[in-house]
Structures are given as structure tokens and as C-alpha cells.
PDB file of C-alpha atoms in Angstrom:
ATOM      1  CA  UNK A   1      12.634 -74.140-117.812  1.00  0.00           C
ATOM      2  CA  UNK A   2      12.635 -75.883-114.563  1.00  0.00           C
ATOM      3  CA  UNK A   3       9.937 -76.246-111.659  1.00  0.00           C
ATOM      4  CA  UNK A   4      12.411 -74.281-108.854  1.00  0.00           C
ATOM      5  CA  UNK A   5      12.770 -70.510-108.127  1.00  0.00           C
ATOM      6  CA  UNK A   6      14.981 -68.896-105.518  1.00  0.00           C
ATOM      7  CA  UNK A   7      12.587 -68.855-102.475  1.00  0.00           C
ATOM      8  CA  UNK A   8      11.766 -72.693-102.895  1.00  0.00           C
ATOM      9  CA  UNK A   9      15.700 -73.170-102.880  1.00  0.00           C
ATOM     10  CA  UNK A  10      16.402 -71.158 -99.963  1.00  0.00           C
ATOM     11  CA  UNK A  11      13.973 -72.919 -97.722  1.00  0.00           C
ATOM     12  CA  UNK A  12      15.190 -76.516 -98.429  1.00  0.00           C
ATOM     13  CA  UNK A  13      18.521 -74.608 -97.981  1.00  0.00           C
ATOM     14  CA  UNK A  14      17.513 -73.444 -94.468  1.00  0.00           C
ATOM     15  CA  UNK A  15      15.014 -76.307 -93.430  1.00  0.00           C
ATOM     16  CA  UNK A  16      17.975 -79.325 -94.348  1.00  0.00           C
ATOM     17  CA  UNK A  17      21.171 -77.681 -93.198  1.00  0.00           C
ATOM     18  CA  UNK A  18      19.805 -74.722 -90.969  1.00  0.00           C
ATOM     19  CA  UNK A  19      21.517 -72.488 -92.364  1.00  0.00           C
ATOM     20  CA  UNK A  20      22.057 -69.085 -90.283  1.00  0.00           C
ATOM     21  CA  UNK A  21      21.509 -67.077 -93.277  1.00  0.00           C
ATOM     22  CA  UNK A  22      20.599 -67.883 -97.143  1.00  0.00           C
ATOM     23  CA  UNK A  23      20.613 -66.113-100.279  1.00  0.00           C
ATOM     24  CA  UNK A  24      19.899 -67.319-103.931  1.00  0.00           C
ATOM     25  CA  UNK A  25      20.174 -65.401-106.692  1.00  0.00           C
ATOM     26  CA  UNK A  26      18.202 -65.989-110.099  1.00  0.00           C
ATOM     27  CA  UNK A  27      20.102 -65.444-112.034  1.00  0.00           C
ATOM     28  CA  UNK A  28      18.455 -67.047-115.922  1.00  0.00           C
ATOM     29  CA  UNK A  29      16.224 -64.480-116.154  1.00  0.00           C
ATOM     30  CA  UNK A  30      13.510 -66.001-114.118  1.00  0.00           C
ATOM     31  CA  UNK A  31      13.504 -69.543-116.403  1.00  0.00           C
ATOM     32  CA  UNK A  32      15.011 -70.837-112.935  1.00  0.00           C
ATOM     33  CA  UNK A  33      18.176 -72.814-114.654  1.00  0.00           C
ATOM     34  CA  UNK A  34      21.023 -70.846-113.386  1.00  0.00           C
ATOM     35  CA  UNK A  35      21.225 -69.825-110.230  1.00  0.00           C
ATOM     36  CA  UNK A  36      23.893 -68.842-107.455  1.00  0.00           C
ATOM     37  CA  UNK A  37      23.936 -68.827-103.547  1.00  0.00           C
ATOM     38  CA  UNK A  38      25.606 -67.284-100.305  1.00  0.00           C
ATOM     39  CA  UNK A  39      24.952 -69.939 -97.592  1.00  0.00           C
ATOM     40  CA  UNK A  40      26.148 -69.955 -94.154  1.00  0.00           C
ATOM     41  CA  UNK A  41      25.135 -72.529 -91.574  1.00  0.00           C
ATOM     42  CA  UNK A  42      26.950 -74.642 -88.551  1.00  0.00           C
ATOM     43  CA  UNK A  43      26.759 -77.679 -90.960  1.00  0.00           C
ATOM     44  CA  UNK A  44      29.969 -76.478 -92.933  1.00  0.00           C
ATOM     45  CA  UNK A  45      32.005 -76.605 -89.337  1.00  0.00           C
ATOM     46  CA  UNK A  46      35.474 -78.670 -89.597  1.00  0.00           C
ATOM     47  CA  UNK A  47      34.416 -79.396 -93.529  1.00  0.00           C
ATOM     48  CA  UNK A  48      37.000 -78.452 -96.677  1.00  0.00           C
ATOM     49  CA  UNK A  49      35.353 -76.280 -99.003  1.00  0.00           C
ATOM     50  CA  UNK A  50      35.047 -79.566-101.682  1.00  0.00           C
ATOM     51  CA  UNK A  51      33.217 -81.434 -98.604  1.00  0.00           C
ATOM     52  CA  UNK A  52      30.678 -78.085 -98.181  1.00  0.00           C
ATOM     53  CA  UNK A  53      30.011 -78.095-101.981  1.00  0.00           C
ATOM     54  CA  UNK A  54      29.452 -81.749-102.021  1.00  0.00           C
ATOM     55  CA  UNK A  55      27.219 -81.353 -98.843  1.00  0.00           C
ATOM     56  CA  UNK A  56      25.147 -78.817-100.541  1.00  0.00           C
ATOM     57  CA  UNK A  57      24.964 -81.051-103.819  1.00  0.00           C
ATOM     58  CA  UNK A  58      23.641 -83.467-102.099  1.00  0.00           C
ATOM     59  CA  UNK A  59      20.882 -81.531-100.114  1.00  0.00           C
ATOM     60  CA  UNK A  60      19.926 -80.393-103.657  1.00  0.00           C
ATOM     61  CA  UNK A  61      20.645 -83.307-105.508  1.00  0.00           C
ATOM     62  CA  UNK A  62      17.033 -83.593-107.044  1.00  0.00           C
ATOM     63  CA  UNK A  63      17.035 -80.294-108.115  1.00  0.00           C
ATOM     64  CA  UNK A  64      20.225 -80.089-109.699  1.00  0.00           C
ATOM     65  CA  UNK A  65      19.009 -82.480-112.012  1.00  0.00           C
ATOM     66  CA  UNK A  66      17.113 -79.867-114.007  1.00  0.00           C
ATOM     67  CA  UNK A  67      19.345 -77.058-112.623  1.00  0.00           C
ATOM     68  CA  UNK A  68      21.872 -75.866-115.168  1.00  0.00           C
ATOM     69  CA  UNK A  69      24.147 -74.371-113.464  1.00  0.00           C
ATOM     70  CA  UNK A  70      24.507 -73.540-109.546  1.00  0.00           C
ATOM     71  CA  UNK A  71      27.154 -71.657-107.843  1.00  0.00           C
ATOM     72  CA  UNK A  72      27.577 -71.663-104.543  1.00  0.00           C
ATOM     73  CA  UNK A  73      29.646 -70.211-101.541  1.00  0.00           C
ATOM     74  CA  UNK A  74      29.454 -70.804 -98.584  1.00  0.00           C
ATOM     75  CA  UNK A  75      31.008 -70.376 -94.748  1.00  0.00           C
ATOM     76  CA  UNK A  76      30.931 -71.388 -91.635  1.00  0.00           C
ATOM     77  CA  UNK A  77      29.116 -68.579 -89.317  1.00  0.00           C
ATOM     78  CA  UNK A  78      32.389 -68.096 -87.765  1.00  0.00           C
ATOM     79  CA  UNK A  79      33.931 -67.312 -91.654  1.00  0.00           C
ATOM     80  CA  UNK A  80      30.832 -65.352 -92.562  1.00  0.00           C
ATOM     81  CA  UNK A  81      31.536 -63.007 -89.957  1.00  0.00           C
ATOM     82  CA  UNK A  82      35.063 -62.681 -91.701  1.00  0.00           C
ATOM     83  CA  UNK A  83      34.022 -62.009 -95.177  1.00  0.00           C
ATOM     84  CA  UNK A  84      31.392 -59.326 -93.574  1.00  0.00           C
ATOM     85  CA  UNK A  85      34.379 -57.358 -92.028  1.00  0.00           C
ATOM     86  CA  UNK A  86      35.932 -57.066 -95.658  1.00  0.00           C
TER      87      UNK A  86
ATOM     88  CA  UNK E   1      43.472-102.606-134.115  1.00  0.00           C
ATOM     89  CA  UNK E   2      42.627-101.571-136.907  1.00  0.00           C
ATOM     90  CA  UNK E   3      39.231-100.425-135.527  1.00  0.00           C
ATOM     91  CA  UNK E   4      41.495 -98.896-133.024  1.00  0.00           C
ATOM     92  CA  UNK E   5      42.903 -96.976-135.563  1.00  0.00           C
ATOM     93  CA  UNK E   6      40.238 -95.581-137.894  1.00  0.00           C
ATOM     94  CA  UNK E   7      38.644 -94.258-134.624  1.00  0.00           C
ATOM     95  CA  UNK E   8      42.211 -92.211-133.914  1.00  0.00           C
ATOM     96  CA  UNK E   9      40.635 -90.329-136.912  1.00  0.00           C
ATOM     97  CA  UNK E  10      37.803 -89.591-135.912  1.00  0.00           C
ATOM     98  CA  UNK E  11      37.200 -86.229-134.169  1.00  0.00           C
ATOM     99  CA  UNK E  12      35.335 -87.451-131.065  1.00  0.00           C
ATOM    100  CA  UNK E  13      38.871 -89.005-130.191  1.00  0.00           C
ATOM    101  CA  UNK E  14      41.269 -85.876-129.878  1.00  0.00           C
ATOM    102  CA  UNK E  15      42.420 -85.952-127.065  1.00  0.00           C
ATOM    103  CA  UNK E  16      44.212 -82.826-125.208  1.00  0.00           C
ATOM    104  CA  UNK E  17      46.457 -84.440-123.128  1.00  0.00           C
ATOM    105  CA  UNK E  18      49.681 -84.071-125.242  1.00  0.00           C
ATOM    106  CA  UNK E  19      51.999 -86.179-122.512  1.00  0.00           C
ATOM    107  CA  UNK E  20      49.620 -88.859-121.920  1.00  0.00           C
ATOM    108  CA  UNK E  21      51.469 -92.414-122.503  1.00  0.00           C
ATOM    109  CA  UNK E  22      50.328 -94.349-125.621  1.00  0.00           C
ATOM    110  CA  UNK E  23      49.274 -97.413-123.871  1.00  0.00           C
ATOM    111  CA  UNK E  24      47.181 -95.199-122.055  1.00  0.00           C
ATOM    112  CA  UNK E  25      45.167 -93.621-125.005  1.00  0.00           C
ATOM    113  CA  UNK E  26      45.514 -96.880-126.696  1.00  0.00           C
ATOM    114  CA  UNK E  27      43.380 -98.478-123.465  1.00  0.00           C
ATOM    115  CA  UNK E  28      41.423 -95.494-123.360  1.00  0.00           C
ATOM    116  CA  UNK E  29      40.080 -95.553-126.714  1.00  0.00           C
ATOM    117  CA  UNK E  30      39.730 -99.231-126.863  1.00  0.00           C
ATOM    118  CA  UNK E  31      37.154 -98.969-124.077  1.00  0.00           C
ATOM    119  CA  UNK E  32      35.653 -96.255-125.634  1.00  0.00           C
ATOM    120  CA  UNK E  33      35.380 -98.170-128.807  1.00  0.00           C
ATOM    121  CA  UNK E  34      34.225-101.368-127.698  1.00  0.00           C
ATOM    122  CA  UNK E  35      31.388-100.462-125.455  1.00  0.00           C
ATOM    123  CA  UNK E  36      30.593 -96.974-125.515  1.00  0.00           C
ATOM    124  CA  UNK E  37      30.124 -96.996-121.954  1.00  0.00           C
ATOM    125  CA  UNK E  38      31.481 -94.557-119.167  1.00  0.00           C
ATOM    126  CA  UNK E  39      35.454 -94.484-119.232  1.00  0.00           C
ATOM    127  CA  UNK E  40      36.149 -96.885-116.102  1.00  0.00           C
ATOM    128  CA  UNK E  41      38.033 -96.207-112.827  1.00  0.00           C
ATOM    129  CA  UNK E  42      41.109 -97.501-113.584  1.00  0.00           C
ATOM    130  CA  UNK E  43      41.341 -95.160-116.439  1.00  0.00           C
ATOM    131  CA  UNK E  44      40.243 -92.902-114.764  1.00  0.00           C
ATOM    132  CA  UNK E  45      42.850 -93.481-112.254  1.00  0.00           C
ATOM    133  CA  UNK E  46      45.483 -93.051-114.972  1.00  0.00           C
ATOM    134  CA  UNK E  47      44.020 -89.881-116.526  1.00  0.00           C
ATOM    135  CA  UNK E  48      44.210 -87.948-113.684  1.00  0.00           C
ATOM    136  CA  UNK E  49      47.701 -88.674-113.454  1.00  0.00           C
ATOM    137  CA  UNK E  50      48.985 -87.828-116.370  1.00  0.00           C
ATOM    138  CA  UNK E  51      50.445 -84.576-115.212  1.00  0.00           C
ATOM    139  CA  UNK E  52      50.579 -82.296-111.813  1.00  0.00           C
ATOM    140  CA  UNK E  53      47.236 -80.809-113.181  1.00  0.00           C
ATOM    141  CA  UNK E  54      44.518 -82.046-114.801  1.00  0.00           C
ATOM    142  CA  UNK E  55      41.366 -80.257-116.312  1.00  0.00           C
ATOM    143  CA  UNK E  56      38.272 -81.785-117.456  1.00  0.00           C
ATOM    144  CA  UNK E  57      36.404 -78.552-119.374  1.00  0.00           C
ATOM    145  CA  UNK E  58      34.414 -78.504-122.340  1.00  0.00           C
ATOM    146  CA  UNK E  59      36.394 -77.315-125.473  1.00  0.00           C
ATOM    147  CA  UNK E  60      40.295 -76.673-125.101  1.00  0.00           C
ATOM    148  CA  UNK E  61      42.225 -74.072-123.475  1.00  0.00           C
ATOM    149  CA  UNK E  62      42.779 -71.979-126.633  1.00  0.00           C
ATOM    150  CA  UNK E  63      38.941 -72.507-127.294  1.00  0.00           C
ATOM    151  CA  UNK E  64      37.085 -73.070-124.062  1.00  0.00           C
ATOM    152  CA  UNK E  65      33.094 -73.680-125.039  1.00  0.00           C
ATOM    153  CA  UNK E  66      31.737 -72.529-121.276  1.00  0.00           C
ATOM    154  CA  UNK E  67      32.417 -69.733-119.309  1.00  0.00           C
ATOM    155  CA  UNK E  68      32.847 -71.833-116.346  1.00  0.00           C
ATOM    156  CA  UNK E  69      35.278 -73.925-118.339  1.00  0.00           C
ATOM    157  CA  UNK E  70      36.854 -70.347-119.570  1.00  0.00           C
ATOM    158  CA  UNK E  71      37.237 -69.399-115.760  1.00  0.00           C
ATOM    159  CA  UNK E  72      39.424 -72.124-114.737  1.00  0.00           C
ATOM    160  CA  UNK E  73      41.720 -71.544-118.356  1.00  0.00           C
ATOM    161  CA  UNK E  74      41.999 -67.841-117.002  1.00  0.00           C
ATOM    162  CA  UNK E  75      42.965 -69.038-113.506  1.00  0.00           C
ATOM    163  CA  UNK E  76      45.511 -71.367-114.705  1.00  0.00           C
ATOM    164  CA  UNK E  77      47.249 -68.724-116.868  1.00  0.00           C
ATOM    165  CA  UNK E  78      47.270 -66.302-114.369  1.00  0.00           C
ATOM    166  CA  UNK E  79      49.223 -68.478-112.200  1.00  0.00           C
ATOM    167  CA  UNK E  80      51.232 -69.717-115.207  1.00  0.00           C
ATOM    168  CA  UNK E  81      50.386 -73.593-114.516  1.00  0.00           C
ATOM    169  CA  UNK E  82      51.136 -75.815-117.153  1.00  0.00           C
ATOM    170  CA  UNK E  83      48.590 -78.422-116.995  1.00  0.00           C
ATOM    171  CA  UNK E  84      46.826 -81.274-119.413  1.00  0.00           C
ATOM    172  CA  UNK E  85      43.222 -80.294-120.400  1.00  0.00           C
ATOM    173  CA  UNK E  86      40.808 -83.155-121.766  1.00  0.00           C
ATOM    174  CA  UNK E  87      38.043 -81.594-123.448  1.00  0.00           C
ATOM    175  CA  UNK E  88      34.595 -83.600-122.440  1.00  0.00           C
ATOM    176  CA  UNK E  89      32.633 -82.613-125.974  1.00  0.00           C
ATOM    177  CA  UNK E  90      34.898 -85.005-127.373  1.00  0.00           C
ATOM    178  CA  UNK E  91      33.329 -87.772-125.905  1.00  0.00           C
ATOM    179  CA  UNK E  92      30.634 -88.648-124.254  1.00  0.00           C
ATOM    180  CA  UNK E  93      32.111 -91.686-122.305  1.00  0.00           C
ATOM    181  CA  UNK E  94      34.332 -89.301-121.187  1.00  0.00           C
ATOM    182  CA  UNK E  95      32.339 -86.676-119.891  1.00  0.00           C
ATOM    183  CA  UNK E  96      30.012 -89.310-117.982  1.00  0.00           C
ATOM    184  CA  UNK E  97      33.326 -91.498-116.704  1.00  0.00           C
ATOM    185  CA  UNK E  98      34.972 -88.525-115.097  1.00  0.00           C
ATOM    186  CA  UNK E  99      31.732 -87.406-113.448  1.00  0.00           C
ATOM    187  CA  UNK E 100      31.125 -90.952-112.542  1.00  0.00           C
ATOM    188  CA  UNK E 101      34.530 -90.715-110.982  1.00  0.00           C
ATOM    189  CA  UNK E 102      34.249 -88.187-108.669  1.00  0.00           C
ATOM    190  CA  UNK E 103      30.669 -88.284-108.371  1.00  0.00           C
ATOM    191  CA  UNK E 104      30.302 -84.634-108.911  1.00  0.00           C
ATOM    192  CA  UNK E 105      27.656 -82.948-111.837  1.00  0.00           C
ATOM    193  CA  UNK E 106      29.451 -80.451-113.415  1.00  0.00           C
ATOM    194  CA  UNK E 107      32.119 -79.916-115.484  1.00  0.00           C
ATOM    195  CA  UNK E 108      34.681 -78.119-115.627  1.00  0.00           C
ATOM    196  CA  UNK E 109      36.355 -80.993-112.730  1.00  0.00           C
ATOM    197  CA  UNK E 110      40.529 -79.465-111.878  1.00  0.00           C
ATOM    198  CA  UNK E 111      42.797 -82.536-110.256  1.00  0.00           C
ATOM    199  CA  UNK E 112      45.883 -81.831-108.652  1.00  0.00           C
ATOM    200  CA  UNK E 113      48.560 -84.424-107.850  1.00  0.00           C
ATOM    201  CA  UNK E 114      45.341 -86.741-109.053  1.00  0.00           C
ATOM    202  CA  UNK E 115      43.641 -85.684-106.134  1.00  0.00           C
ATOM    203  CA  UNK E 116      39.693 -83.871-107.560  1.00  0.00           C
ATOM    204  CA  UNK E 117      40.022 -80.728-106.135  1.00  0.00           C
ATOM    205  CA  UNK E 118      36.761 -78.869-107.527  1.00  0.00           C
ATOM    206  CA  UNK E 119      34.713 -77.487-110.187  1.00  0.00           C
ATOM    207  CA  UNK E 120      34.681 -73.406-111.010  1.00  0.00           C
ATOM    208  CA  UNK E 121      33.778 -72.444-108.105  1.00  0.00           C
ATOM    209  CA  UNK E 122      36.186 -73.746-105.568  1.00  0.00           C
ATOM    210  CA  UNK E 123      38.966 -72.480-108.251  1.00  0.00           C
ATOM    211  CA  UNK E 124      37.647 -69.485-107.941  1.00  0.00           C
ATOM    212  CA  UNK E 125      37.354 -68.780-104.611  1.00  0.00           C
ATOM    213  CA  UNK E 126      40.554 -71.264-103.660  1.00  0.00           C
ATOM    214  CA  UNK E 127      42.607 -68.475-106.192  1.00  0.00           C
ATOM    215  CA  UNK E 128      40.685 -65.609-104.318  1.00  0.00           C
ATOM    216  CA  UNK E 129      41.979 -66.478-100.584  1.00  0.00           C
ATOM    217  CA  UNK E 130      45.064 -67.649-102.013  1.00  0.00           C
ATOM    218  CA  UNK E 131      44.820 -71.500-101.455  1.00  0.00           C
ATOM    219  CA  UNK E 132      45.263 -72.110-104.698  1.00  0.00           C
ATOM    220  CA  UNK E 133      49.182 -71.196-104.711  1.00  0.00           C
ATOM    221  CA  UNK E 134      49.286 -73.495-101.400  1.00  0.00           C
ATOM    222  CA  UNK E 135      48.020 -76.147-103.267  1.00  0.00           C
ATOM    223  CA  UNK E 136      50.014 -75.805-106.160  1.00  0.00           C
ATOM    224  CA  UNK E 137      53.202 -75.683-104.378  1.00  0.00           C
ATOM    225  CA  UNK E 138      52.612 -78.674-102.187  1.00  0.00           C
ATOM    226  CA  UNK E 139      52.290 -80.121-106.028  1.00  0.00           C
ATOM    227  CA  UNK E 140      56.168 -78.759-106.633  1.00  0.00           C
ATOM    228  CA  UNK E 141      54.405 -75.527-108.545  1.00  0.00           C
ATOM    229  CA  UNK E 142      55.492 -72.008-108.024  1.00  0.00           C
ATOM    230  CA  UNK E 143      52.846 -69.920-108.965  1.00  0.00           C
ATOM    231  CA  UNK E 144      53.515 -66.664-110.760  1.00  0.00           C
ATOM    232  CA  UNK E 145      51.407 -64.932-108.750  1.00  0.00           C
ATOM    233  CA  UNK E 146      53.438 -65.847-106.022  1.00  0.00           C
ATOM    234  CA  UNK E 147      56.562 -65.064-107.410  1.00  0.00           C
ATOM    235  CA  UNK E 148      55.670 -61.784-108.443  1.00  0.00           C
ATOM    236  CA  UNK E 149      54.059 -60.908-105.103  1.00  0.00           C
ATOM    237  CA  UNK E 150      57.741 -61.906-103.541  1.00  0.00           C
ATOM    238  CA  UNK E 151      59.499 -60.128-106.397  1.00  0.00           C
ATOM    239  CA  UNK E 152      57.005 -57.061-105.463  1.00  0.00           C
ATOM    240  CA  UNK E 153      58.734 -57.722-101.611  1.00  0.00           C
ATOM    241  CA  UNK E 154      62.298 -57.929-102.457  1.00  0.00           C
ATOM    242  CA  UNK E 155      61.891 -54.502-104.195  1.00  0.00           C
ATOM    243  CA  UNK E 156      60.281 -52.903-101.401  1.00  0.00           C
ATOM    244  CA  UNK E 157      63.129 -53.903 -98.776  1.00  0.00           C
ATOM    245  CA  UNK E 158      65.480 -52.350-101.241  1.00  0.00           C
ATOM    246  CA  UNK E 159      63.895 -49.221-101.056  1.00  0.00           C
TER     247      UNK E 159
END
């Protein structure tokens, strides 16, 4: 059982990498240990996808401390508007 | 060496990585065994090296103990990638020296051309826009996927 559910998440999300749009999922049943996110934000711009995961690990790095597991994807704007069209 | 040796037996010491030299799992162990601490850099360095591809899961590719870890087993099989898999519940210096190496938290951690490429995730989605047989054939790999997709091509410009 950890101390974080899916709101609290998505507003560090948004407040520490302004993201243009955020979504996390619970998805442990509530018990807040797994969870996985869609995360789209001018941050990611020019970055691999390893250097966007490691950016979001570290915006969340307290958290993922009690977090079991945490999957993540996320885009640029400009790449969110491509997966949208599919 | 001897203490070298009685810890071969031992289960926490299989090891997965059938090509790995025996200096190397010699110097492995022996760190292992003296200190109990993380596996260091320089072993680390070696590890990752001991093939094209390189998995760090928990369990073995017959007998993968996460899904995540079972993700990446499926992902290399569909793309018919030969690769050495170390399995982390083996050992805990292990698991903590590989995570310590590429300061990322989760395992299962893929390496290609010992370059860390990801954990589950960017597998997954570097298989699902097709990265994945980029970066596998800047490694010399020619994913099956690949050829059967140009297979698939040759037969429709015979039709």
C-alpha cells in the first residue's frame, strides 16, 4: 500500500514538467502500487525516448520508491497529435 | 579458490549467460563472494558485453518470474534475437550492480551493443513503431520481423 493515487501523480506530473495533457491509470486495484501514464508535455522536445523515461523518473523519483511498478508513455505535443490521428 | 568453487554450486550463482568468458565469471563471482556488495562498473562494463544483446530480467527466458520480464522474452522471440539473459533473483549483488549501473529502478534492463537501451516499456513501444529492428540492425541483427515483412514484399511484386 503506498501514500499516492492517480490525481496526486498527475498534478506533480503537470505542475514539474507542464505537461499539455496527463493521464494515470490505477491500475492495483486502488492499493496505489502499480500504475501507468499517457504524458505529453514540451519537456520531452529533442529528447530519446530513454532520456523522457529517465526525465519522468526523476520528477517522480520519491514516489517510485514505494511505487511498484510504473509505466509510462509519453510524446512530445507535436507526436501526441500523431498517435491521436491513428 | 576453493571458496570460489563451492560457491559455483551454489544456486544463487547460475548464471545465464552461456558465452560469457571464464575469467569473467571467475571475477564476477569472486566479487560477489568476497564482499557481497553491488557487482562494480567494470564488471559491469564486461557483462554487458558479452553478446550483441543483453537482458537483465528476473527468472530465465524459458521461465521468466515477471510479466514485464516475460514481455521483453516475447519481444525477443518474435524478432528471433539470440541474446544472453542474466537472471537478477540469482543474486542480489547483481540485481543492485546493474541498477547501480545505469541508474535506472526497474528491472527487466535490455543492452544492445552494451549500450542500456530500456526497461519494458521502451521495448515495447521501440518494437511497436518499429525502432527496435533499426536498432538491431545497426547491431549486425536482421530481425525476423523484418525479413518476413520483405519476404511478404517480394511476393507481392511477383504477383
Amino acid at each position: 500500500m503506498s501514500k499516492y493515487d492517480s490525481k496526486y501523480l498527475e498534478e506533480k506530473l503537470k505542475r514539474e514538467l507542464q505537461t499539455e495533457y496527463v493521464s494515470v491509470t490505477d491500475e492495483s486495484d486502488g492499493c496505489g502500487g502499480k500504475f501507468s501514464a499517457v504524458i505529453v508535455s514540451p519537456a520531452f522536445s529533442g529528447k530519446t525516448l530513454l532520456q523522457k523515461h529517465r526525465l519522468v523518473n526523476s520528477t517522480l523519483a520519491e514516489e517510485l520508491k514505494e511505487i511498484h511498478a510504473f509505466s509510462q508513455k509519453s510524446y512530445t505535443p507535436e507526436e501526441w497529435e500523431k498517435v491521436k490521428a491513428q | 579458490m576453493n571458496r570460489i568453487c563451492q560457491s559455483l554450486r551454489h544456486p544463487r550463482y547460475q548464471i545465464l549467460a552461456t558465452t560469457a568468458p571464464q575469467s569473467l565469471l571467475t571475477r564476477f563471482l569472486a566479487a560477489d563472494a568476497a564482499t557481497g556488495a553491488a557487482v562494480d562498473k567494470a564488471t559491469m562494463d564486461k557483462l554487458v558485453r558479452t553478446n550483441k544483446v543483453v537482458v537483465f530480467m528476473k527468472g530465465n527466458p524459458q521461465a521468466p518470474r515477471c510479466g514485464f520480464s516475460n514481455a521483453v522474452v516475447q519481444i525477443m522471440r518474435m524478432h528471433g534475437v539470440q541474446y544472453d539473459a542474466h537472471d537478477v533473483l540469482q543474486n542480489e549483488s547483481l540485481r543492485q550492480g546493474v541498477k547501480d549501473y545505469t541508474d535506472w529502478p526497474t528491472i527487466p534492463q535490455v543492452f544492445i551493443n552494451g549500450e542500456f537501451v530500456g526497461g519494458c516499456d521502451i521495448l515495447l513501444q521501440m518494437h511497436q513503431s518499429g525502432d527496435l529492428i533499426e536498432e538491431l540492425k545497426k547491431a549486425g541483427i536482421i530481425s525476423e520481423l523484418l525479413k518476413a515483412e520483405e519476404a511478404k514484399q517480394q511476393d507481392d511484386k511477383a504477383k
